Amino acid sequence: MDVRVERTRRSLQDALLDLARERPLDEVTVAEIAARAGVNRSSFYQHYSEKETLLADALDAAAEAAAATLPGHYEPPSGPPQALVQFLQHIDEHAELYRSVFGGTGSTAVLARLRARIEAIVREGLVSSPTPAYEGVPLDVIAAGITGSALGVVEAWLMRDPRPSVEVGAEWVWRALLGPGGSWA
C-alpha cells in the first residue's frame, strides 16, 4: 500500500479513537474526524465510506499491533501473554468506544470484523505451535471457541463498574482460556 494512503488512514483511525475518548461515537461527525486527522472531508471519503468502516479498521489495527508482539513459536506462559495485556490496555484506553461496540447498540459489522481478526490471529498461533490438546477438532472450530471465550470475558470485564485493572482482566481471560485443568499439556 502507498505510504501516503497508509499514513492518511492511520491519521483518520487515530483521530476517531481520540474523539471517541472525548465523547460517544454517535456524536462524532465525519467532518470532526477529518479535521482532527488534518485532512479534508473528501479525503475521508476517498478512504472510507462511513465511520463504521473506519472504526473496524482502527480496531483491526489495534488487534494486529498486539498480535505483532507474539513470538513465532508459542509456548504457553505461566500467566497472560504480553500481547493480551497490550490489547486490554488498548481496550481500557478506549473503554467507552469498546463498550458501545460490545453493547446492545453496537455495530454487529464492527464486532464481526474484530472477531474475524482475532480468530485469524488465533489460527496462525495454533498452526505455528500445534498442541495435541486439540487433536481431532477442526482448526476453525478451536479458533472460534478460543476467540468467543476471550471476547466474552473481555466484554464482561469491560462492562464491570468499577472495571478491574488491565492485569486482572488479562488474568481472567487467561484463566478462562486455560480452563479448569490450567495446562495445555
Short mmCIF file of N, CA and C in Angstrom, two decimals:
data_model
loop_
_atom_site.label_atom_id
_atom_site.label_comp_id
_atom_site.label_asym_id
_atom_site.label_seq_id
_atom_site.Cartn_x
_atom_site.Cartn_y
_atom_site.Cartn_z
N MET A 1 0.84 -1.18 0.00
CA MET A 1 0.00 0.00 0.00
C MET A 1 0.89 1.24 0.00
N ASP A 2 0.46 2.25 -0.72
CA ASP A 2 1.16 3.52 -0.79
C ASP A 2 1.33 4.10 0.62
N VAL A 3 2.52 4.61 0.90
CA VAL A 3 2.84 5.14 2.23
C VAL A 3 1.90 6.29 2.59
N ARG A 4 1.57 7.14 1.62
CA ARG A 4 0.68 8.27 1.90
C ARG A 4 -0.72 7.80 2.25
N VAL A 5 -1.19 6.78 1.56
CA VAL A 5 -2.52 6.22 1.85
C VAL A 5 -2.52 5.64 3.26
N GLU A 6 -1.49 4.88 3.58
CA GLU A 6 -1.38 4.28 4.90
C GLU A 6 -1.32 5.35 5.98
N ARG A 7 -0.55 6.41 5.75
CA ARG A 7 -0.42 7.49 6.72
C ARG A 7 -1.77 8.20 6.93
N THR A 8 -2.49 8.46 5.84
CA THR A 8 -3.80 9.10 5.96
C THR A 8 -4.78 8.22 6.71
N ARG A 9 -4.82 6.94 6.37
CA ARG A 9 -5.73 6.02 7.08
C ARG A 9 -5.39 5.94 8.56
N ARG A 10 -4.10 5.87 8.87
CA ARG A 10 -3.69 5.81 10.28
C ARG A 10 -4.10 7.09 11.01
N SER A 11 -3.93 8.23 10.34
CA SER A 11 -4.34 9.51 10.94
C SER A 11 -5.84 9.55 11.20
N LEU A 12 -6.62 9.06 10.26
CA LEU A 12 -8.07 9.01 10.44
C LEU A 12 -8.45 8.06 11.57
N GLN A 13 -7.79 6.91 11.64
CA GLN A 13 -8.07 5.95 12.72
C GLN A 13 -7.73 6.55 14.08
N ASP A 14 -6.56 7.18 14.18
CA ASP A 14 -6.16 7.81 15.44
C ASP A 14 -7.12 8.93 15.83
N ALA A 15 -7.54 9.72 14.84
CA ALA A 15 -8.48 10.81 15.11
C ALA A 15 -9.80 10.27 15.65
N LEU A 16 -10.30 9.21 15.03
CA LEU A 16 -11.55 8.62 15.51
C LEU A 16 -11.40 8.12 16.95
N LEU A 17 -10.32 7.42 17.24
CA LEU A 17 -10.10 6.90 18.59
C LEU A 17 -9.97 8.04 19.60
N ASP A 18 -9.25 9.10 19.22
CA ASP A 18 -9.11 10.25 20.12
C ASP A 18 -10.47 10.89 20.40
N LEU A 19 -11.25 11.13 19.36
CA LEU A 19 -12.56 11.76 19.54
C LEU A 19 -13.50 10.87 20.33
N ALA A 20 -13.41 9.56 20.11
CA ALA A 20 -14.29 8.63 20.84
C ALA A 20 -13.94 8.57 22.32
N ARG A 21 -12.72 8.96 22.68
CA ARG A 21 -12.35 9.06 24.09
C ARG A 21 -13.01 10.28 24.75
N GLU A 22 -13.27 11.29 23.93
CA GLU A 22 -13.83 12.54 24.45
C GLU A 22 -15.34 12.51 24.60
N ARG A 23 -16.02 11.77 23.71
CA ARG A 23 -17.49 11.71 23.76
C ARG A 23 -17.98 10.50 22.98
N PRO A 24 -19.26 10.16 23.12
CA PRO A 24 -19.79 8.97 22.44
C PRO A 24 -19.60 9.03 20.92
N LEU A 25 -19.32 7.89 20.35
CA LEU A 25 -19.06 7.79 18.91
C LEU A 25 -20.22 8.34 18.09
N ASP A 26 -21.45 8.14 18.53
CA ASP A 26 -22.62 8.63 17.79
C ASP A 26 -22.59 10.15 17.62
N GLU A 27 -21.91 10.83 18.52
CA GLU A 27 -21.85 12.30 18.47
C GLU A 27 -20.70 12.81 17.62
N VAL A 28 -19.80 11.95 17.20
CA VAL A 28 -18.63 12.34 16.43
C VAL A 28 -19.02 12.36 14.94
N THR A 29 -18.68 13.45 14.26
CA THR A 29 -19.02 13.58 12.84
C THR A 29 -17.81 13.28 11.96
N VAL A 30 -18.07 12.99 10.71
CA VAL A 30 -17.01 12.77 9.74
C VAL A 30 -16.16 14.04 9.60
N ALA A 31 -16.80 15.19 9.61
CA ALA A 31 -16.07 16.46 9.50
C ALA A 31 -15.09 16.62 10.66
N GLU A 32 -15.51 16.26 11.87
CA GLU A 32 -14.62 16.36 13.03
C GLU A 32 -13.45 15.38 12.93
N ILE A 33 -13.74 14.19 12.45
CA ILE A 33 -12.67 13.18 12.28
C ILE A 33 -11.65 13.70 11.29
N ALA A 34 -12.12 14.21 10.15
CA ALA A 34 -11.23 14.72 9.11
C ALA A 34 -10.40 15.89 9.64
N ALA A 35 -11.05 16.81 10.35
CA ALA A 35 -10.32 17.96 10.89
C ALA A 35 -9.25 17.51 11.88
N ARG A 36 -9.58 16.58 12.77
CA ARG A 36 -8.62 16.09 13.77
C ARG A 36 -7.46 15.38 13.08
N ALA A 37 -7.75 14.70 11.97
CA ALA A 37 -6.70 13.98 11.24
C ALA A 37 -5.87 14.91 10.35
N GLY A 38 -6.34 16.15 10.17
CA GLY A 38 -5.61 17.09 9.33
C GLY A 38 -5.83 16.89 7.85
N VAL A 39 -6.99 16.33 7.52
CA VAL A 39 -7.34 16.13 6.10
C VAL A 39 -8.72 16.75 5.86
N ASN A 40 -9.11 16.87 4.60
CA ASN A 40 -10.44 17.40 4.35
C ASN A 40 -11.45 16.26 4.26
N ARG A 41 -12.71 16.63 4.27
CA ARG A 41 -13.80 15.64 4.26
C ARG A 41 -13.75 14.72 3.04
N SER A 42 -13.39 15.27 1.90
CA SER A 42 -13.34 14.45 0.69
C SER A 42 -12.24 13.39 0.82
N SER A 43 -11.16 13.72 1.54
CA SER A 43 -10.10 12.71 1.76
C SER A 43 -10.63 11.56 2.60
N PHE A 44 -11.47 11.90 3.59
CA PHE A 44 -12.09 10.84 4.39
C PHE A 44 -12.80 9.86 3.47
N TYR A 45 -13.64 10.40 2.58
CA TYR A 45 -14.46 9.56 1.71
C TYR A 45 -13.66 8.86 0.61
N GLN A 46 -12.45 9.33 0.35
CA GLN A 46 -11.57 8.60 -0.58
C GLN A 46 -11.08 7.30 0.06
N HIS A 47 -11.05 7.29 1.39
CA HIS A 47 -10.53 6.13 2.10
C HIS A 47 -11.60 5.28 2.78
N TYR A 48 -12.68 5.92 3.20
CA TYR A 48 -13.73 5.21 3.95
C TYR A 48 -15.11 5.66 3.49
N SER A 49 -16.02 4.72 3.44
CA SER A 49 -17.38 5.05 3.04
C SER A 49 -18.21 5.55 4.21
N GLU A 50 -17.78 5.21 5.45
CA GLU A 50 -18.55 5.59 6.63
C GLU A 50 -17.69 5.43 7.88
N LYS A 51 -18.18 5.97 8.99
CA LYS A 51 -17.46 5.86 10.27
C LYS A 51 -17.30 4.41 10.70
N GLU A 52 -18.30 3.59 10.45
CA GLU A 52 -18.26 2.19 10.90
C GLU A 52 -17.08 1.44 10.28
N THR A 53 -16.82 1.68 9.01
CA THR A 53 -15.69 1.02 8.34
C THR A 53 -14.37 1.53 8.91
N LEU A 54 -14.30 2.82 9.16
CA LEU A 54 -13.11 3.39 9.79
C LEU A 54 -12.90 2.77 11.17
N LEU A 55 -13.96 2.66 11.95
CA LEU A 55 -13.86 2.07 13.28
C LEU A 55 -13.38 0.62 13.20
N ALA A 56 -13.92 -0.13 12.27
CA ALA A 56 -13.50 -1.53 12.12
C ALA A 56 -12.01 -1.61 11.78
N ASP A 57 -11.53 -0.72 10.89
CA ASP A 57 -10.11 -0.69 10.56
C ASP A 57 -9.26 -0.32 11.77
N ALA A 58 -9.73 0.64 12.56
CA ALA A 58 -8.97 1.07 13.75
C ALA A 58 -8.85 -0.08 14.76
N LEU A 59 -9.94 -0.82 14.96
CA LEU A 59 -9.90 -1.93 15.92
C LEU A 59 -9.07 -3.09 15.36
N ASP A 60 -9.14 -3.31 14.04
CA ASP A 60 -8.28 -4.31 13.40
C ASP A 60 -6.81 -3.98 13.65
N ALA A 61 -6.46 -2.71 13.46
CA ALA A 61 -5.07 -2.28 13.64
C ALA A 61 -4.61 -2.52 15.07
N ALA A 62 -5.48 -2.27 16.04
CA ALA A 62 -5.12 -2.50 17.44
C ALA A 62 -4.88 -3.98 17.72
N ALA A 63 -5.75 -4.84 17.20
CA ALA A 63 -5.58 -6.28 17.39
C ALA A 63 -4.30 -6.75 16.70
N GLU A 64 -4.05 -6.23 15.51
CA GLU A 64 -2.86 -6.62 14.75
C GLU A 64 -1.59 -6.16 15.48
N ALA A 65 -1.62 -4.97 16.06
CA ALA A 65 -0.45 -4.47 16.80
C ALA A 65 -0.16 -5.35 18.00
N ALA A 66 -1.20 -5.77 18.70
CA ALA A 66 -0.99 -6.67 19.84
C ALA A 66 -0.45 -8.02 19.36
N ALA A 67 -0.98 -8.53 18.27
CA ALA A 67 -0.54 -9.82 17.74
C ALA A 67 0.91 -9.78 17.27
N ALA A 68 1.37 -8.63 16.84
CA ALA A 68 2.74 -8.50 16.35
C ALA A 68 3.76 -8.78 17.45
N THR A 69 3.34 -8.70 18.69
CA THR A 69 4.27 -8.96 19.79
C THR A 69 4.33 -10.43 20.17
N LEU A 70 3.48 -11.25 19.54
CA LEU A 70 3.51 -12.68 19.84
C LEU A 70 4.76 -13.31 19.22
N PRO A 71 5.38 -14.25 19.92
CA PRO A 71 6.57 -14.92 19.36
C PRO A 71 6.19 -15.85 18.21
N GLY A 72 7.17 -16.17 17.35
CA GLY A 72 6.92 -17.06 16.22
C GLY A 72 6.50 -18.45 16.64
N HIS A 73 7.17 -18.99 17.64
CA HIS A 73 6.78 -20.29 18.19
C HIS A 73 6.23 -20.04 19.58
N TYR A 74 5.05 -20.52 19.80
CA TYR A 74 4.35 -20.17 21.02
C TYR A 74 4.38 -21.30 22.04
N GLU A 75 4.87 -20.97 23.21
CA GLU A 75 4.80 -21.86 24.36
C GLU A 75 3.93 -21.14 25.38
N PRO A 76 2.90 -21.78 25.88
CA PRO A 76 2.02 -21.10 26.83
C PRO A 76 2.79 -20.64 28.07
N PRO A 77 2.74 -19.36 28.36
CA PRO A 77 3.42 -18.87 29.57
C PRO A 77 2.62 -19.23 30.82
N SER A 78 3.21 -19.01 31.95
CA SER A 78 2.52 -19.32 33.20
C SER A 78 1.42 -18.30 33.49
N GLY A 79 1.48 -17.15 32.87
CA GLY A 79 0.46 -16.11 33.05
C GLY A 79 0.04 -15.56 31.70
N PRO A 80 -0.78 -14.54 31.70
CA PRO A 80 -1.27 -13.98 30.44
C PRO A 80 -0.12 -13.49 29.56
N PRO A 81 -0.18 -13.77 28.26
CA PRO A 81 0.87 -13.27 27.35
C PRO A 81 0.84 -11.74 27.29
N GLN A 82 2.00 -11.15 27.05
CA GLN A 82 2.11 -9.70 26.97
C GLN A 82 1.20 -9.14 25.87
N ALA A 83 1.02 -9.86 24.78
CA ALA A 83 0.14 -9.39 23.70
C ALA A 83 -1.29 -9.20 24.21
N LEU A 84 -1.76 -10.09 25.06
CA LEU A 84 -3.10 -9.97 25.64
C LEU A 84 -3.18 -8.75 26.55
N VAL A 85 -2.16 -8.55 27.36
CA VAL A 85 -2.13 -7.38 28.25
C VAL A 85 -2.15 -6.10 27.42
N GLN A 86 -1.34 -6.04 26.35
CA GLN A 86 -1.30 -4.85 25.50
C GLN A 86 -2.66 -4.60 24.85
N PHE A 87 -3.31 -5.64 24.38
CA PHE A 87 -4.62 -5.49 23.75
C PHE A 87 -5.64 -4.96 24.76
N LEU A 88 -5.62 -5.48 25.98
CA LEU A 88 -6.54 -4.99 27.00
C LEU A 88 -6.20 -3.57 27.43
N GLN A 89 -4.93 -3.19 27.37
CA GLN A 89 -4.57 -1.80 27.66
C GLN A 89 -5.20 -0.88 26.62
N HIS A 90 -5.14 -1.30 25.36
CA HIS A 90 -5.78 -0.51 24.29
C HIS A 90 -7.29 -0.41 24.54
N ILE A 91 -7.90 -1.52 24.87
CA ILE A 91 -9.34 -1.51 25.15
C ILE A 91 -9.65 -0.61 26.32
N ASP A 92 -8.85 -0.68 27.37
CA ASP A 92 -9.05 0.14 28.56
C ASP A 92 -8.94 1.63 28.22
N GLU A 93 -7.97 1.99 27.39
CA GLU A 93 -7.79 3.39 26.98
C GLU A 93 -9.00 3.90 26.19
N HIS A 94 -9.68 3.01 25.51
CA HIS A 94 -10.82 3.37 24.66
C HIS A 94 -12.09 2.66 25.16
N ALA A 95 -12.22 2.59 26.47
CA ALA A 95 -13.29 1.79 27.09
C ALA A 95 -14.69 2.17 26.61
N GLU A 96 -15.00 3.44 26.54
CA GLU A 96 -16.35 3.85 26.13
C GLU A 96 -16.64 3.42 24.70
N LEU A 97 -15.65 3.54 23.84
CA LEU A 97 -15.82 3.11 22.46
C LEU A 97 -16.07 1.61 22.38
N TYR A 98 -15.27 0.82 23.10
CA TYR A 98 -15.46 -0.63 23.08
C TYR A 98 -16.77 -1.03 23.75
N ARG A 99 -17.18 -0.30 24.78
CA ARG A 99 -18.48 -0.59 25.39
C ARG A 99 -19.59 -0.41 24.36
N SER A 100 -19.48 0.61 23.55
CA SER A 100 -20.51 0.82 22.53
C SER A 100 -20.46 -0.27 21.47
N VAL A 101 -19.28 -0.75 21.13
CA VAL A 101 -19.15 -1.83 20.14
C VAL A 101 -19.75 -3.12 20.68
N PHE A 102 -19.44 -3.45 21.95
CA PHE A 102 -19.94 -4.68 22.55
C PHE A 102 -21.39 -4.56 23.02
N GLY A 103 -21.83 -3.36 23.32
CA GLY A 103 -23.16 -3.16 23.89
C GLY A 103 -24.30 -3.40 22.92
N GLY A 104 -25.51 -3.29 23.44
CA GLY A 104 -26.73 -3.55 22.67
C GLY A 104 -26.91 -2.66 21.46
N THR A 105 -26.34 -1.46 21.49
CA THR A 105 -26.48 -0.56 20.35
C THR A 105 -25.25 -0.58 19.46
N GLY A 106 -24.35 -1.51 19.71
CA GLY A 106 -23.10 -1.59 18.97
C GLY A 106 -23.29 -2.07 17.54
N SER A 107 -22.23 -1.97 16.81
CA SER A 107 -22.24 -2.36 15.41
C SER A 107 -21.89 -3.83 15.26
N THR A 108 -22.80 -4.60 14.72
CA THR A 108 -22.51 -6.02 14.50
C THR A 108 -21.42 -6.20 13.46
N ALA A 109 -21.35 -5.29 12.49
CA ALA A 109 -20.31 -5.39 11.45
C ALA A 109 -18.92 -5.17 12.05
N VAL A 110 -18.80 -4.18 12.93
CA VAL A 110 -17.50 -3.90 13.56
C VAL A 110 -17.10 -5.05 14.47
N LEU A 111 -18.03 -5.54 15.26
CA LEU A 111 -17.74 -6.66 16.16
C LEU A 111 -17.38 -7.92 15.36
N ALA A 112 -18.07 -8.14 14.25
CA ALA A 112 -17.76 -9.31 13.41
C ALA A 112 -16.35 -9.20 12.83
N ARG A 113 -15.95 -8.01 12.42
CA ARG A 113 -14.59 -7.84 11.90
C ARG A 113 -13.55 -8.04 12.99
N LEU A 114 -13.82 -7.54 14.19
CA LEU A 114 -12.90 -7.74 15.30
C LEU A 114 -12.78 -9.22 15.62
N ARG A 115 -13.91 -9.92 15.66
CA ARG A 115 -13.91 -11.36 15.92
C ARG A 115 -13.12 -12.10 14.84
N ALA A 116 -13.33 -11.74 13.60
CA ALA A 116 -12.62 -12.41 12.49
C ALA A 116 -11.12 -12.17 12.57
N ARG A 117 -10.72 -10.94 12.92
CA ARG A 117 -9.29 -10.63 13.03
C ARG A 117 -8.65 -11.47 14.15
N ILE A 118 -9.32 -11.54 15.29
CA ILE A 118 -8.77 -12.30 16.41
C ILE A 118 -8.75 -13.79 16.08
N GLU A 119 -9.79 -14.29 15.43
CA GLU A 119 -9.79 -15.71 15.01
C GLU A 119 -8.62 -16.00 14.10
N ALA A 120 -8.31 -15.11 13.18
CA ALA A 120 -7.18 -15.31 12.27
C ALA A 120 -5.87 -15.36 13.04
N ILE A 121 -5.73 -14.48 14.02
CA ILE A 121 -4.52 -14.46 14.85
C ILE A 121 -4.40 -15.76 15.64
N VAL A 122 -5.51 -16.22 16.20
CA VAL A 122 -5.51 -17.48 16.96
C VAL A 122 -5.15 -18.66 16.04
N ARG A 123 -5.75 -18.70 14.84
CA ARG A 123 -5.44 -19.78 13.89
C ARG A 123 -3.95 -19.81 13.57
N GLU A 124 -3.38 -18.63 13.29
CA GLU A 124 -1.94 -18.56 13.00
C GLU A 124 -1.12 -19.12 14.15
N GLY A 125 -1.50 -18.76 15.36
CA GLY A 125 -0.79 -19.26 16.54
C GLY A 125 -0.90 -20.76 16.69
N LEU A 126 -2.09 -21.30 16.42
CA LEU A 126 -2.27 -22.74 16.54
C LEU A 126 -1.51 -23.50 15.47
N VAL A 127 -1.43 -22.95 14.29
CA VAL A 127 -0.69 -23.60 13.20
C VAL A 127 0.81 -23.59 13.50
N SER A 128 1.31 -22.47 14.04
CA SER A 128 2.75 -22.37 14.29
C SER A 128 3.18 -23.15 15.53
N SER A 129 2.25 -23.43 16.41
CA SER A 129 2.58 -24.15 17.65
C SER A 129 1.51 -25.19 17.95
N PRO A 130 1.50 -26.26 17.17
CA PRO A 130 0.45 -27.27 17.39
C PRO A 130 0.53 -27.90 18.77
N THR A 131 -0.62 -28.26 19.27
CA THR A 131 -0.70 -28.92 20.57
C THR A 131 -1.61 -30.14 20.43
N PRO A 132 -1.28 -31.23 21.09
CA PRO A 132 -2.13 -32.42 20.99
C PRO A 132 -3.48 -32.24 21.69
N ALA A 133 -3.64 -31.17 22.46
CA ALA A 133 -4.89 -30.95 23.20
C ALA A 133 -6.09 -30.82 22.27
N TYR A 134 -5.86 -30.39 21.04
CA TYR A 134 -6.97 -30.15 20.11
C TYR A 134 -7.03 -31.19 18.98
N GLU A 135 -6.29 -32.25 19.12
CA GLU A 135 -6.24 -33.29 18.09
C GLU A 135 -7.65 -33.78 17.75
N GLY A 136 -7.95 -33.83 16.46
CA GLY A 136 -9.24 -34.32 16.00
C GLY A 136 -10.34 -33.27 15.95
N VAL A 137 -10.04 -32.04 16.36
CA VAL A 137 -11.02 -30.96 16.31
C VAL A 137 -10.57 -29.99 15.21
N PRO A 138 -11.47 -29.63 14.29
CA PRO A 138 -11.07 -28.72 13.20
C PRO A 138 -10.51 -27.39 13.73
N LEU A 139 -9.50 -26.91 13.06
CA LEU A 139 -8.81 -25.69 13.46
C LEU A 139 -9.77 -24.49 13.55
N ASP A 140 -10.70 -24.37 12.60
CA ASP A 140 -11.61 -23.23 12.64
C ASP A 140 -12.54 -23.30 13.86
N VAL A 141 -12.88 -24.51 14.29
CA VAL A 141 -13.74 -24.67 15.48
C VAL A 141 -12.97 -24.25 16.74
N ILE A 142 -11.73 -24.66 16.85
CA ILE A 142 -10.91 -24.28 18.00
C ILE A 142 -10.70 -22.77 18.02
N ALA A 143 -10.36 -22.19 16.87
CA ALA A 143 -10.12 -20.74 16.81
C ALA A 143 -11.39 -19.97 17.18
N ALA A 144 -12.54 -20.43 16.71
CA ALA A 144 -13.81 -19.77 17.05
C ALA A 144 -14.10 -19.88 18.55
N GLY A 145 -13.83 -21.04 19.13
CA GLY A 145 -14.07 -21.24 20.55
C GLY A 145 -13.18 -20.37 21.42
N ILE A 146 -11.90 -20.33 21.09
CA ILE A 146 -10.96 -19.51 21.85
C ILE A 146 -11.34 -18.03 21.73
N THR A 147 -11.63 -17.60 20.51
CA THR A 147 -11.99 -16.20 20.28
C THR A 147 -13.28 -15.83 21.01
N GLY A 148 -14.29 -16.68 20.89
CA GLY A 148 -15.55 -16.41 21.56
C GLY A 148 -15.41 -16.34 23.07
N SER A 149 -14.64 -17.27 23.62
CA SER A 149 -14.41 -17.26 25.07
C SER A 149 -13.66 -16.00 25.49
N ALA A 150 -12.60 -15.68 24.77
CA ALA A 150 -11.81 -14.50 25.12
C ALA A 150 -12.64 -13.23 25.02
N LEU A 151 -13.38 -13.06 23.93
CA LEU A 151 -14.19 -11.86 23.78
C LEU A 151 -15.32 -11.79 24.80
N GLY A 152 -15.86 -12.93 25.18
CA GLY A 152 -16.90 -12.96 26.21
C GLY A 152 -16.37 -12.46 27.55
N VAL A 153 -15.17 -12.91 27.91
CA VAL A 153 -14.58 -12.47 29.17
C VAL A 153 -14.18 -10.99 29.09
N VAL A 154 -13.64 -10.59 27.93
CA VAL A 154 -13.28 -9.18 27.75
C VAL A 154 -14.51 -8.30 27.90
N GLU A 155 -15.61 -8.69 27.30
CA GLU A 155 -16.84 -7.91 27.42
C GLU A 155 -17.31 -7.83 28.87
N ALA A 156 -17.29 -8.94 29.58
CA ALA A 156 -17.72 -8.95 30.98
C ALA A 156 -16.81 -8.06 31.82
N TRP A 157 -15.51 -8.12 31.59
CA TRP A 157 -14.55 -7.26 32.29
C TRP A 157 -14.82 -5.79 31.97
N LEU A 158 -15.01 -5.49 30.70
CA LEU A 158 -15.21 -4.13 30.22
C LEU A 158 -16.47 -3.49 30.80
N MET A 159 -17.52 -4.27 30.98
CA MET A 159 -18.80 -3.73 31.43
C MET A 159 -18.90 -3.58 32.95
N ARG A 160 -17.93 -4.11 33.69
CA ARG A 160 -17.98 -4.00 35.15
C ARG A 160 -17.78 -2.55 35.59
N ASP A 161 -18.45 -2.20 36.67
CA ASP A 161 -18.33 -0.86 37.21
C ASP A 161 -18.16 -0.94 38.72
N PRO A 162 -17.00 -0.68 39.25
CA PRO A 162 -15.82 -0.21 38.55
C PRO A 162 -15.12 -1.36 37.81
N ARG A 163 -14.45 -1.01 36.73
CA ARG A 163 -13.74 -2.00 35.93
C ARG A 163 -12.42 -2.34 36.63
N PRO A 164 -12.17 -3.62 36.82
CA PRO A 164 -10.88 -4.02 37.41
C PRO A 164 -9.72 -3.61 36.49
N SER A 165 -8.53 -3.70 37.02
CA SER A 165 -7.33 -3.31 36.26
C SER A 165 -7.15 -4.20 35.03
N VAL A 166 -6.34 -3.72 34.12
CA VAL A 166 -5.99 -4.47 32.91
C VAL A 166 -5.37 -5.81 33.29
N GLU A 167 -4.52 -5.80 34.29
CA GLU A 167 -3.85 -7.03 34.71
C GLU A 167 -4.86 -8.06 35.21
N VAL A 168 -5.85 -7.61 35.96
CA VAL A 168 -6.90 -8.52 36.43
C VAL A 168 -7.71 -9.04 35.25
N GLY A 169 -8.07 -8.16 34.32
CA GLY A 169 -8.81 -8.59 33.12
C GLY A 169 -8.04 -9.61 32.31
N ALA A 170 -6.74 -9.37 32.12
CA ALA A 170 -5.90 -10.31 31.38
C ALA A 170 -5.84 -11.66 32.09
N GLU A 171 -5.73 -11.63 33.41
CA GLU A 171 -5.70 -12.88 34.19
C GLU A 171 -7.02 -13.63 34.04
N TRP A 172 -8.15 -12.92 34.04
CA TRP A 172 -9.45 -13.57 33.87
C TRP A 172 -9.56 -14.23 32.50
N VAL A 173 -9.14 -13.51 31.47
CA VAL A 173 -9.19 -14.09 30.11
C VAL A 173 -8.31 -15.32 30.07
N TRP A 174 -7.10 -15.21 30.57
CA TRP A 174 -6.14 -16.31 30.53
C TRP A 174 -6.68 -17.54 31.26
N ARG A 175 -7.22 -17.34 32.46
CA ARG A 175 -7.74 -18.47 33.24
C ARG A 175 -8.94 -19.10 32.54
N ALA A 176 -9.79 -18.28 31.93
CA ALA A 176 -10.94 -18.83 31.21
C ALA A 176 -10.48 -19.67 30.01
N LEU A 177 -9.43 -19.23 29.35
CA LEU A 177 -8.93 -19.98 28.19
C LEU A 177 -8.24 -21.27 28.60
N LEU A 178 -7.55 -21.26 29.73
CA LEU A 178 -6.87 -22.48 30.19
C LEU A 178 -7.86 -23.50 30.73
N GLY A 179 -9.00 -23.03 31.26
CA GLY A 179 -9.99 -23.95 31.78
C GLY A 179 -9.59 -24.52 33.12
N PRO A 180 -10.37 -25.45 33.62
CA PRO A 180 -10.11 -25.98 34.96
C PRO A 180 -8.80 -26.76 35.07
N GLY A 181 -8.30 -27.31 33.96
CA GLY A 181 -7.06 -28.06 34.01
C GLY A 181 -5.85 -27.18 34.15
N GLY A 182 -5.95 -25.94 33.64
CA GLY A 182 -4.87 -24.97 33.78
C GLY A 182 -3.62 -25.30 33.00
N SER A 183 -3.69 -26.23 32.06
CA SER A 183 -2.48 -26.59 31.31
C SER A 183 -2.84 -27.05 29.91
N TRP A 184 -1.93 -26.79 28.98
CA TRP A 184 -2.13 -27.24 27.60
C TRP A 184 -1.58 -28.66 27.39
N ALA A 185 -0.81 -29.14 28.33
CA ALA A 185 -0.11 -30.41 28.13
C ALA A 185 -1.05 -31.56 27.88
#
